[in-house]
Amino acid sequence: MMRSDRNPWVAFAALCACFFMIMLDSTIVTVTIPAMLTGLHANLNQIIWVNSVYLLANTVPLLLTGRLGDRFGPKRVLLAGLVIFTGASLWCGLATSPGM
């Protein structure tokens, strides 16, 4: 049941902002491949695996989070996802090896 005092444009703006963050982060991962090769002392195969695992980690939880959104509410799941996404991005940014 939707409350009539809520503005749907706020939810749309939040959705667009989150999608922008995901696209920006994905672009950053792709653009920084040369820097990861030298900075992490990795070979191209390792970096391709890093990129593949990153993309899988972004797409695989979609079905689960959709169900969790139905159960616990989309706002809670979105906020939890943002916290996890930010923490994981920070952890990846501080990585010192391809495995990390």
Coordinates of N, CA and C in Angstrom, one line a residue:
M1 N 0.8 -1.2 0.0 CA 0.0 0.0 0.0 C 0.9 1.2 0.0
M2 N 0.6 2.1 -0.9 CA 1.5 3.3 -1.0 C 0.8 4.5 -0.3
R3 N 1.6 5.2 0.5 CA 1.1 6.4 1.1 C 1.1 7.5 0.1
S4 N 0.0 8.3 0.2 CA -0.2 9.4 -0.8 C 0.6 10.6 -0.5
D5 N 1.2 10.7 0.7 CA 2.0 11.9 1.0 C 3.5 11.8 0.6
R6 N 3.9 10.6 0.0 CA 5.2 10.4 -0.5 C 5.4 10.8 -1.9
N7 N 6.5 11.5 -2.2 CA 6.8 11.9 -3.6 C 7.5 10.8 -4.3
P8 N 7.0 10.2 -5.4 CA 7.7 9.1 -6.1 C 9.0 9.6 -6.8
W9 N 9.1 10.9 -7.0 CA 10.3 11.4 -7.7 C 11.5 11.3 -6.8
V10 N 11.3 11.3 -5.5 CA 12.4 11.2 -4.5 C 13.0 9.7 -4.7
A11 N 12.1 8.7 -4.7 CA 12.6 7.4 -4.9 C 13.3 7.2 -6.3
F12 N 12.7 7.8 -7.3 CA 13.3 7.8 -8.6 C 14.7 8.4 -8.6
A13 N 14.9 9.5 -8.0 CA 16.2 10.2 -7.9 C 17.2 9.3 -7.1
A14 N 16.7 8.7 -6.0 CA 17.6 7.8 -5.3 C 18.1 6.6 -6.1
L15 N 17.1 6.1 -6.9 CA 17.4 5.0 -7.8 C 18.5 5.4 -8.9
C16 N 18.2 6.5 -9.4 CA 19.2 7.1 -10.5 C 20.6 7.3 -9.9
A17 N 20.6 7.9 -8.6 CA 21.9 8.1 -8.0 C 22.6 6.8 -7.7
C18 N 21.9 5.8 -7.3 CA 22.6 4.5 -7.0 C 23.1 3.9 -8.3
F19 N 22.2 3.9 -9.3 CA 22.7 3.4 -10.6 C 23.9 4.1 -11.1
F20 N 23.9 5.4 -11.0 CA 25.1 6.2 -11.4 C 26.3 5.8 -10.6
M21 N 26.2 5.5 -9.3 CA 27.4 5.0 -8.6 C 27.9 3.7 -9.1
I22 N 27.0 2.8 -9.4 CA 27.4 1.5 -9.9 C 28.1 1.6 -11.2
M23 N 27.5 2.4 -12.1 CA 28.1 2.6 -13.4 C 29.5 3.3 -13.3
L24 N 29.6 4.3 -12.4 CA 30.8 5.0 -12.2 C 31.9 4.0 -11.7
D25 N 31.5 3.2 -10.7 CA 32.5 2.3 -10.1 C 32.9 1.2 -11.1
S26 N 32.0 0.8 -11.9 CA 32.3 -0.2 -13.0 C 33.3 0.4 -14.0
T27 N 33.0 1.7 -14.4 CA 33.9 2.4 -15.3 C 35.3 2.5 -14.7
I28 N 35.3 2.9 -13.4 CA 36.6 3.1 -12.8 C 37.4 1.8 -12.8
V29 N 36.8 0.7 -12.5 CA 37.5 -0.6 -12.5 C 38.0 -0.9 -13.9
T30 N 37.3 -0.6 -14.9 CA 37.7 -0.9 -16.3 C 38.9 0.0 -16.7
V31 N 38.8 1.3 -16.4 CA 39.8 2.3 -16.8 C 41.1 2.1 -16.0
T32 N 41.0 1.6 -14.8 CA 42.2 1.5 -14.0 C 43.0 0.2 -14.2
I33 N 42.6 -0.6 -15.2 CA 43.3 -1.9 -15.5 C 44.8 -1.6 -15.7
P34 N 45.3 -0.7 -16.4 CA 46.8 -0.5 -16.5 C 47.4 -0.1 -15.2
A35 N 46.7 0.7 -14.4 CA 47.3 1.0 -13.1 C 47.3 -0.2 -12.2
M36 N 46.3 -1.0 -12.3 CA 46.3 -2.3 -11.4 C 47.4 -3.2 -11.8
L37 N 47.7 -3.3 -13.1 CA 48.7 -4.2 -13.6 C 50.1 -3.8 -13.0
T38 N 50.4 -2.5 -13.0 CA 51.7 -2.0 -12.4 C 51.6 -1.9 -10.9
G39 N 50.6 -1.3 -10.4 CA 50.5 -1.1 -8.9 C 50.4 -2.4 -8.1
L40 N 49.7 -3.4 -8.6 CA 49.5 -4.6 -7.9 C 50.5 -5.7 -8.3
H41 N 51.4 -5.3 -9.3 CA 52.4 -6.3 -9.8 C 51.7 -7.6 -10.2
A42 N 50.6 -7.4 -11.0 CA 49.8 -8.5 -11.5 C 50.0 -8.7 -13.0
N43 N 49.6 -9.9 -13.4 CA 49.5 -10.1 -14.9 C 48.1 -9.9 -15.4
L44 N 47.9 -9.8 -16.7 CA 46.6 -9.5 -17.3 C 45.6 -10.5 -16.9
N45 N 45.9 -11.8 -16.8 CA 45.0 -12.8 -16.4 C 44.4 -12.6 -15.0
Q46 N 45.2 -12.2 -14.1 CA 44.7 -11.9 -12.7 C 43.8 -10.7 -12.7
I47 N 44.1 -9.7 -13.5 CA 43.3 -8.5 -13.5 C 41.9 -8.8 -14.2
I48 N 42.0 -9.6 -15.2 CA 40.7 -10.0 -15.9 C 39.8 -10.8 -14.9
W49 N 40.4 -11.6 -14.0 CA 39.7 -12.3 -13.0 C 39.1 -11.3 -12.0
V50 N 39.9 -10.3 -11.6 CA 39.4 -9.3 -10.7 C 38.2 -8.6 -11.3
N51 N 38.3 -8.2 -12.5 CA 37.2 -7.5 -13.2 C 35.9 -8.4 -13.3
S52 N 36.1 -9.7 -13.6 CA 35.0 -10.6 -13.7 C 34.3 -10.9 -12.3
V53 N 35.1 -11.0 -11.3 CA 34.6 -11.2 -10.0 C 33.8 -10.0 -9.5
Y54 N 34.4 -8.8 -9.8 CA 33.7 -7.6 -9.5 C 32.3 -7.5 -10.1
L55 N 32.2 -7.8 -11.4 CA 31.0 -7.8 -12.1 C 30.0 -8.8 -11.6
L56 N 30.5 -10.0 -11.3 CA 29.6 -11.0 -10.7 C 29.1 -10.6 -9.3
A57 N 30.0 -10.0 -8.5 CA 29.6 -9.6 -7.2 C 28.5 -8.5 -7.2
N58 N 28.5 -7.7 -8.3 CA 27.5 -6.7 -8.5 C 26.2 -7.3 -9.0
T59 N 26.2 -8.3 -9.8 CA 25.0 -8.8 -10.5 C 24.3 -10.0 -9.8
V60 N 25.1 -10.9 -9.2 CA 24.5 -12.1 -8.7 C 23.5 -11.8 -7.5
P61 N 23.8 -10.9 -6.6 CA 22.9 -10.6 -5.5 C 21.5 -10.0 -5.9
L62 N 21.3 -9.6 -7.1 CA 20.1 -8.9 -7.5 C 18.8 -9.7 -7.2
L63 N 18.8 -10.9 -7.4 CA 17.6 -11.7 -7.1 C 17.4 -11.8 -5.6
L64 N 18.4 -12.0 -4.8 CA 18.3 -12.1 -3.4 C 17.9 -10.8 -2.8
T65 N 18.5 -9.7 -3.2 CA 18.1 -8.4 -2.7 C 16.7 -8.0 -3.1
G66 N 16.2 -8.4 -4.2 CA 14.9 -8.1 -4.6 C 13.9 -8.8 -3.6
R67 N 14.2 -10.0 -3.2 CA 13.3 -10.7 -2.3 C 13.5 -10.1 -0.9
L68 N 14.7 -9.7 -0.5 CA 14.9 -9.1 0.8 C 14.1 -7.7 0.9
G69 N 14.1 -7.0 -0.3 CA 13.4 -5.8 -0.3 C 11.9 -6.0 -0.1
D70 N 11.4 -7.1 -0.7 CA 9.9 -7.4 -0.4 C 9.7 -7.7 1.0
R71 N 10.6 -8.4 1.7 CA 10.4 -8.8 3.0 C 10.7 -7.7 4.1
F72 N 11.8 -6.9 3.9 CA 12.2 -6.0 4.9 C 12.0 -4.5 4.5
G73 N 11.6 -4.3 3.3 CA 11.4 -2.9 2.8 C 12.5 -2.5 1.9
P74 N 12.2 -1.8 0.8 CA 13.2 -1.4 -0.1 C 14.2 -0.4 0.4
K75 N 13.7 0.5 1.3 CA 14.6 1.5 1.8 C 15.7 0.9 2.7
R76 N 15.3 0.0 3.5 CA 16.3 -0.7 4.4 C 17.3 -1.4 3.6
V77 N 16.8 -2.2 2.6 CA 17.7 -3.0 1.8 C 18.7 -2.1 1.0
L78 N 18.1 -1.0 0.4 CA 18.9 0.0 -0.3 C 20.0 0.6 0.6
L79 N 19.7 1.0 1.7 CA 20.7 1.6 2.7 C 21.7 0.6 3.1
A80 N 21.3 -0.7 3.4 CA 22.3 -1.7 3.7 C 23.2 -2.0 2.5
G81 N 22.6 -2.0 1.3 CA 23.4 -2.2 0.1 C 24.4 -1.1 -0.1
L82 N 24.0 0.1 0.1 CA 24.9 1.2 0.0 C 26.1 1.2 1.0
V83 N 25.8 0.7 2.2 CA 26.9 0.6 3.2 C 27.8 -0.5 2.8
I84 N 27.3 -1.6 2.4 CA 28.1 -2.8 1.9 C 28.9 -2.4 0.7
F85 N 28.3 -1.7 -0.3 CA 29.0 -1.3 -1.5 C 30.1 -0.3 -1.2
T86 N 29.9 0.7 -0.3 CA 30.9 1.6 0.1 C 32.1 0.9 0.8
G87 N 31.7 0.1 1.7 CA 32.8 -0.7 2.4 C 33.6 -1.6 1.5
A88 N 33.0 -2.2 0.6 CA 33.7 -3.1 -0.3 C 34.5 -2.3 -1.3
S89 N 34.0 -1.1 -1.7 CA 34.8 -0.3 -2.6 C 36.0 0.2 -1.9
L90 N 35.9 0.6 -0.7 CA 37.0 1.1 0.1 C 38.1 -0.1 0.3
W91 N 37.6 -1.3 0.6 CA 38.5 -2.4 0.7 C 39.2 -2.7 -0.6
C92 N 38.5 -2.6 -1.7 CA 39.2 -2.8 -3.0 C 40.2 -1.7 -3.3
G93 N 39.9 -0.5 -2.9 CA 40.8 0.6 -3.1 C 42.1 0.5 -2.3
L94 N 42.0 -0.2 -1.2 CA 43.1 -0.4 -0.3 C 43.9 -1.7 -0.6
A95 N 43.5 -2.4 -1.6 CA 44.1 -3.7 -1.9 C 45.5 -3.6 -2.3
T96 N 46.3 -4.5 -1.8 CA 47.7 -4.5 -2.2 C 48.1 -5.7 -3.1
S97 N 47.2 -6.5 -3.4 CA 47.4 -7.7 -4.3 C 46.1 -8.0 -5.0
P98 N 46.2 -8.7 -6.2 CA 45.0 -9.0 -6.9 C 44.1 -9.9 -6.1
G99 N 44.6 -10.8 -5.3 CA 43.8 -11.7 -4.5 C 43.0 -11.0 -3.4
M100 N 43.5 -9.9 -2.9 CA 42.8 -9.1 -1.9 C 41.6 -8.4 -2.5

